XYZ file of C-alpha atoms in Angstrom:
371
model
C 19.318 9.926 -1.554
C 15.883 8.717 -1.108
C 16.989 5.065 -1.285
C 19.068 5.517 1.394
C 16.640 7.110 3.660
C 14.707 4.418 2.738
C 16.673 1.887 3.753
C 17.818 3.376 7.205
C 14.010 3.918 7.747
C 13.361 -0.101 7.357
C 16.529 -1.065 9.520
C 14.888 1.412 12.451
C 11.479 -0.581 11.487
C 13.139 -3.767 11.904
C 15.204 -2.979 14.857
C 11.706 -1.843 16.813
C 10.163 -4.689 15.250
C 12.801 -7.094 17.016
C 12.746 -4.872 20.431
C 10.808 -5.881 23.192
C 7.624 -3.726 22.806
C 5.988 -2.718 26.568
C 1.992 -1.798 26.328
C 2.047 1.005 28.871
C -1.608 2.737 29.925
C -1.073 6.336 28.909
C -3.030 8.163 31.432
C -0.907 6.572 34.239
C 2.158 6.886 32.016
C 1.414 10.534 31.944
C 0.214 11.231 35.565
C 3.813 9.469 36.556
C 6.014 11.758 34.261
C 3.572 14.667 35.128
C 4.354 14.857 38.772
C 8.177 13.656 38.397
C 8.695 16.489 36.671
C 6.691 19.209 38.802
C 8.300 18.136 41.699
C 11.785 18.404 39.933
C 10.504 21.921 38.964
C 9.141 22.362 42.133
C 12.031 21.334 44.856
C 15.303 22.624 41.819
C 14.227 25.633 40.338
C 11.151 27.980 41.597
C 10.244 26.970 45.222
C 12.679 28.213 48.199
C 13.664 26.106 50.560
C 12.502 26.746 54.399
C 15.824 26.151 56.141
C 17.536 29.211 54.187
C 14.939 30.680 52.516
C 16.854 30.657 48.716
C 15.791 28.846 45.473
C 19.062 26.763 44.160
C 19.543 29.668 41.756
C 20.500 31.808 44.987
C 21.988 29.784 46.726
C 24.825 29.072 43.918
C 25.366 32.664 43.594
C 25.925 33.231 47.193
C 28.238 30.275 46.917
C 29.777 31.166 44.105
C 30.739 34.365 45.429
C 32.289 33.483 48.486
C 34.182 31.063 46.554
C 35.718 33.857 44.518
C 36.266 35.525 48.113
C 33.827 38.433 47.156
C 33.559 38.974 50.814
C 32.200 43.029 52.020
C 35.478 43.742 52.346
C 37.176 42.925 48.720
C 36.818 45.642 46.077
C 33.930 44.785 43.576
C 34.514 42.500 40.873
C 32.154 42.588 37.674
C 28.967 40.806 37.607
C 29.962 38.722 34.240
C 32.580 36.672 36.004
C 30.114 35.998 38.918
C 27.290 34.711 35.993
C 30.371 32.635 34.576
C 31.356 30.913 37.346
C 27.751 30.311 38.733
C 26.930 29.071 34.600
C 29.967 26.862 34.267
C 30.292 25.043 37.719
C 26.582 25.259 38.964
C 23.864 26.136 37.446
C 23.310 24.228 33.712
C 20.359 27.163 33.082
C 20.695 30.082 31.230
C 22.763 33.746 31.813
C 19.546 35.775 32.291
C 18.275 33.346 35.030
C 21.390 33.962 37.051
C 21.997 37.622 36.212
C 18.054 38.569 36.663
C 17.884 36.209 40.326
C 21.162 38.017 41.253
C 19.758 41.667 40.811
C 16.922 41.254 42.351
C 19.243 40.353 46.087
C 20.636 43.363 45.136
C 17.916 45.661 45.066
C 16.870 47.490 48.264
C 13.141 48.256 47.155
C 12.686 43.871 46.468
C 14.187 42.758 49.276
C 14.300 43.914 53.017
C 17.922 43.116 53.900
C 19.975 43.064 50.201
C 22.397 40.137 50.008
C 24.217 41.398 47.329
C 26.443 44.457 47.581
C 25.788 46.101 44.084
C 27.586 48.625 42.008
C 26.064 50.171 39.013
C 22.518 50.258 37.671
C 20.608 47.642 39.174
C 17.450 48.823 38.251
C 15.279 51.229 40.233
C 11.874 51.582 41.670
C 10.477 53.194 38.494
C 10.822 49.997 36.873
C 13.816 50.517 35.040
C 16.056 47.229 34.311
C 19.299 46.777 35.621
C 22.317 47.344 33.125
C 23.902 44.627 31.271
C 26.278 42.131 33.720
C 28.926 43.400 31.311
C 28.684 47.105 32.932
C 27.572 46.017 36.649
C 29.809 44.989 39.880
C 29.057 43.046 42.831
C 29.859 41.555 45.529
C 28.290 40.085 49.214
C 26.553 41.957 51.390
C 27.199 41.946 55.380
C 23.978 40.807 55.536
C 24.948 37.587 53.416
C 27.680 36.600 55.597
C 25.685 35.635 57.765
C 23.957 33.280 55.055
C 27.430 31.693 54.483
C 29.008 31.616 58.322
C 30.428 28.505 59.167
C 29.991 26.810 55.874
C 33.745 25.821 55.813
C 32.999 23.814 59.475
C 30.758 21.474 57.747
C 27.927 22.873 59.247
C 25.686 21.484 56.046
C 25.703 18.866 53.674
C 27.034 18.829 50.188
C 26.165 17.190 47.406
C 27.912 16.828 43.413
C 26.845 19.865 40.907
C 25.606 18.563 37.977
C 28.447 17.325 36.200
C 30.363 15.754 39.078
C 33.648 17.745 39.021
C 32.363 20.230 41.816
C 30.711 19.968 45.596
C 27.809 22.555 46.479
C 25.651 23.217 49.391
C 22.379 21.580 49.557
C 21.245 24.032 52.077
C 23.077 27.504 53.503
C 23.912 27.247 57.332
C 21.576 30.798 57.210
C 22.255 32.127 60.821
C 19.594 34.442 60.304
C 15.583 33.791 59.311
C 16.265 34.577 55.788
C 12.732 33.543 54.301
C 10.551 35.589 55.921
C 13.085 38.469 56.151
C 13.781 38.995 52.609
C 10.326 37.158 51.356
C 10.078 35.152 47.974
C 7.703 34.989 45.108
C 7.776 32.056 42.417
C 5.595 30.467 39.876
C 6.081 26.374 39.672
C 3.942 23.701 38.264
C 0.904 23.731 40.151
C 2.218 25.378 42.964
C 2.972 29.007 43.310
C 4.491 31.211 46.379
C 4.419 34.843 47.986
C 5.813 35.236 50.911
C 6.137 39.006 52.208
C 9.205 40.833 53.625
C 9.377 41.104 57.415
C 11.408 43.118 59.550
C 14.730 41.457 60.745
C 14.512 42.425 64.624
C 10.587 41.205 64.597
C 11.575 38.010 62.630
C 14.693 37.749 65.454
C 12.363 38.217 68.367
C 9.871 35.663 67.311
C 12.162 33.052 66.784
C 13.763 33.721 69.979
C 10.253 33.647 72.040
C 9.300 30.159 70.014
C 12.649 29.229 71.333
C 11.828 30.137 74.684
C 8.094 29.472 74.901
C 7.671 25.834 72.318
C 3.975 25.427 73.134
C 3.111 28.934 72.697
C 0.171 29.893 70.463
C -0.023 32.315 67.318
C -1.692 35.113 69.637
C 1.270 34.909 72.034
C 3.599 35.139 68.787
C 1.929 38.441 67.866
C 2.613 40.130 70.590
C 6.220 40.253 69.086
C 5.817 39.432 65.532
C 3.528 42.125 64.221
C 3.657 41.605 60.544
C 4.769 42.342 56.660
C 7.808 44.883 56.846
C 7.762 45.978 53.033
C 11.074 48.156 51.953
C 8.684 50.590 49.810
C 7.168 50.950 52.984
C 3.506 51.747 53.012
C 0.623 51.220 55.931
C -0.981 47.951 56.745
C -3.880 48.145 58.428
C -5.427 45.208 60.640
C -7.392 42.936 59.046
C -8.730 39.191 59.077
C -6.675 38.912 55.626
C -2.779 39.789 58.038
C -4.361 36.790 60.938
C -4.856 34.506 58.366
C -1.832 35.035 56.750
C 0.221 33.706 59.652
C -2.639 30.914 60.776
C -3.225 29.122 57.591
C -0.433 30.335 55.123
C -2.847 32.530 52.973
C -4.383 36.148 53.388
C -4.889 39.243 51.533
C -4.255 42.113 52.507
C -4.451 46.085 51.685
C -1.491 48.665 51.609
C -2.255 52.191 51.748
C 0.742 54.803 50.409
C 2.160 57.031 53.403
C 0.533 60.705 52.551
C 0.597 64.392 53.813
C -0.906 67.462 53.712
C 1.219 70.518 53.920
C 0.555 74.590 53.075
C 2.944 75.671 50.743
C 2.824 79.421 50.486
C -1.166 79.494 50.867
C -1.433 76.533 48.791
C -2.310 73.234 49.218
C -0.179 70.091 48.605
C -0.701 66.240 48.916
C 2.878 65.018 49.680
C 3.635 60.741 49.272
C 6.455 59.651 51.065
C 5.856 55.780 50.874
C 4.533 53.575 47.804
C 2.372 49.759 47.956
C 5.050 46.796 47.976
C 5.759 45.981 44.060
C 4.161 48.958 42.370
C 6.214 51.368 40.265
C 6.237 54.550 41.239
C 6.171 56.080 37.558
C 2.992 54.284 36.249
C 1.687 56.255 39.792
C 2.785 59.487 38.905
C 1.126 58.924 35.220
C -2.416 57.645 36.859
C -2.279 60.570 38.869
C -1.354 63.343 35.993
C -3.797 61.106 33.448
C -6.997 61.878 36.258
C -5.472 65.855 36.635
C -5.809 66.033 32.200
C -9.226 64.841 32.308
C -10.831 66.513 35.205
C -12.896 63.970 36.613
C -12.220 66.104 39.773
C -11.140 69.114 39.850
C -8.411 71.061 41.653
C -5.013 69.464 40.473
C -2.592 71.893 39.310
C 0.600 69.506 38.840
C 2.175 66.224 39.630
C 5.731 65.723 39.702
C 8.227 63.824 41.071
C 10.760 64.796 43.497
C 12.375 61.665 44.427
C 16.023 61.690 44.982
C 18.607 59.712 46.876
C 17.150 60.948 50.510
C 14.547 59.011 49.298
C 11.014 58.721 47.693
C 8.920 61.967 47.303
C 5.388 62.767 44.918
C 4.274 66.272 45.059
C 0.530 66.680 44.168
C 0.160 70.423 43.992
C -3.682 71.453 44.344
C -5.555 74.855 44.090
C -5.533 77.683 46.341
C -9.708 76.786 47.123
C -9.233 72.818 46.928
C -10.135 70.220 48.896
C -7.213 68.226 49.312
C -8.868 65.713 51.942
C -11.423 64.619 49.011
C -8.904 64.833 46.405
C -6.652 62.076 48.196
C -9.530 60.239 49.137
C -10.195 60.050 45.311
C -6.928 59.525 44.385
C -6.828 56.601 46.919
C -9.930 54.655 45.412
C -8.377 55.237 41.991
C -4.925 54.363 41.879
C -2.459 52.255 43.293
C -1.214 54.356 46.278
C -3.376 51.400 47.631
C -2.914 48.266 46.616
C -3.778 44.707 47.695
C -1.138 42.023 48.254
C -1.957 38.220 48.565
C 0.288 36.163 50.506
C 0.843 32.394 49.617
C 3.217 30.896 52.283
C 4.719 28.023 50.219
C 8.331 26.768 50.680
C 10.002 23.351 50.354
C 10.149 21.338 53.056
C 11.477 17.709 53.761
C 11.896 17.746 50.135
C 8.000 18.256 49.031
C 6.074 22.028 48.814
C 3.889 22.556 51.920
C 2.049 25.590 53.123
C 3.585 27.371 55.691
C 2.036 29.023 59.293
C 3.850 31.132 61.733
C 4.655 28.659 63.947
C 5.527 25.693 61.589
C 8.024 28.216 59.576
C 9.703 29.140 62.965
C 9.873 25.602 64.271
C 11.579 24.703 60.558
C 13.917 27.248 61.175
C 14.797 26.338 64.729
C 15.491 22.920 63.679
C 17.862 23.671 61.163
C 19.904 26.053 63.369
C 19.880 22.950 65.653
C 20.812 20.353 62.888
């Protein structure tokens, strides 16, 4: 066995030996493969595009879907055939990419306007994962039919999936300003993004006033377009950090939890009805009891959680001779019912990443609807 090994290793000697060998610099070798493949990362996989607002993950589900006619008016159909078909005719990546991208436009506390009509466990606000695609159902939203209208006019181009048997959309007609509705977040190579959720009819009206008004300025934009619309809902409060987000493409801001405090039978109580964007409301509840076992301040009796499908609900109950005022203060500076969120405005446009504004996303948009 070894002479054999030996002898195919000295015909692969030769047969370099005999090649024409290229001297290549390796820095600039590197710096070239380097950025081919961050952009390939970049523009395919973890940057959205600005027209419809989807990474090509998304936007092959949505496709995929309405190919199967999974329309809001079909009974659901389970999630495994919808990761099969999106697997086998368009996306070469693996199931948990495509099952974990198509629970998240399912889930009402991610996204602002779900385009994915789940049934099942999709996960919940507490941070529990979604069930296996094997127990799950889906299928479009309303909301995403307006992603897909006129796609069967030729509205938008189409290009070969990867192995040539199939045509997919490079871009969703998107008759409404999905980006900025629903929001994004991705990691790429060198490049990240975080774009908040905004309110539809805000989003709607903006667009419409750039429309009507194309030299108008950011402060005339604001006037309709007031800012992040998160589904956990929360308080924003004014700040430098929500300007800049919309003049330069980067700001951070704060998000207080919406609070109350009520007299229950001589008692006080701190009620939350509304959480910070992207926190889970369990590791809350445990901050909160962990400060109540040790005492730094006193006056907590319990913490539990009353949330049910009316909606979200943490009841703080204090002592009959509390302050509650300086408790929640406290329990503000110590935990995440505030929270800070940093917006990165970064989508794919004209085929490269670029940092987006107010006006330069709503101009993007426009021309698209026009195109």
């Amino acid at each position: 066995m070894a002479n054999i090994r030996d002898d195919k290793n000295n015909e692969y000697i030769q047969h370099i030996a005999n090649s024409t060998v290229k001297d290549v610099e390796i820095n600039g070798e590197l710096k070239k493969s380097f950025i081919a493949y961050a952009m390939a990362v970049n523009v395919s996989r973890a940057i959205p595009d600005v027209r419809d607002g989807l990474k090509p993950v998304h936007r092959r589900i949505l496709y995929a879907m309405s190919e199967l006619g999974l329309t809001p008016d079909k009974p659901y159909r389970k999630c495994a055939m919808v990761v099969g078909e999106v697997l086998g005719k368009y996306h070469p990546h693996g199931d948990s990419s495509v099952y974990d991208a198509m629970v998240r436009l399912a889930q009402d506390f991610s996204i602002r306007c779900p385009l994915i009509d789940g049934h099942g466990n999709f996960g919940s606000i507490d941070g529990d994962p979604a069930a296996a695609y094997r127990y799950t159902e889906a299928r479009l939203s309303e909301a995403s039919e307006e992603m897909i209208r006129d796609l069967e006019k030729g509205t938008v181009d189409m290009q070969l999936t990867f192995d040539d048997t199939q045509l997919e959309p490079v871009v969703l007609p998107s008759r409404f300003p999905n980006l900025f509705v629903n929001g994004t977040e991705g990691i790429a190579v060198a490049v990240a993004t975080d774009i908040p959720p905004h309110n539809l009819r805000e989003v709607n009206d903006a667009v419409i006033y750039r429309i009507q008004h194309p030299k108008c300025t950011l402060d005339d934009l604001l006037t309709v377009f007031h800012g992040p619309d998160f589904p956990t809902g929360g308080i924003i409060y004014r700040s430098e950090g929500l300007r800049s987000m919309y003049e330069v493409g980067k700001g951070r801001i704060e998000i207080a939890s919406k609070t109350e405090i009520i007299n229950e039978n001589g008692f006080p109580q701190i009620i939350i009805h509304e959480i910070p964007y992207a926190q889970v409301k369990s590791d809350i509840v445990l901050e909160i009891d962990k400060i109540r076992h040790s005492r730094v301040i006193d006056g907590i009796v319990e913490v539990r959680d009353e949330s049910d499908r009316e909606g979200l609900r943490i009841v703080i109950d204090l002592k009959k001779e509390a302050n509650a005022e300086l408790i929640l203060t406290y329990l503000m500076s110590k935990t995440n019912l505030v929270a800070a969120y940093t917006a990165n405005m970064v989508a794919i446009v004209d085929n490269r990443p670029k940092t987006l504004t107010l006006e330069t996303y709503l101009d993007a948009y426009i021309a698209h609807q026009r195109d």
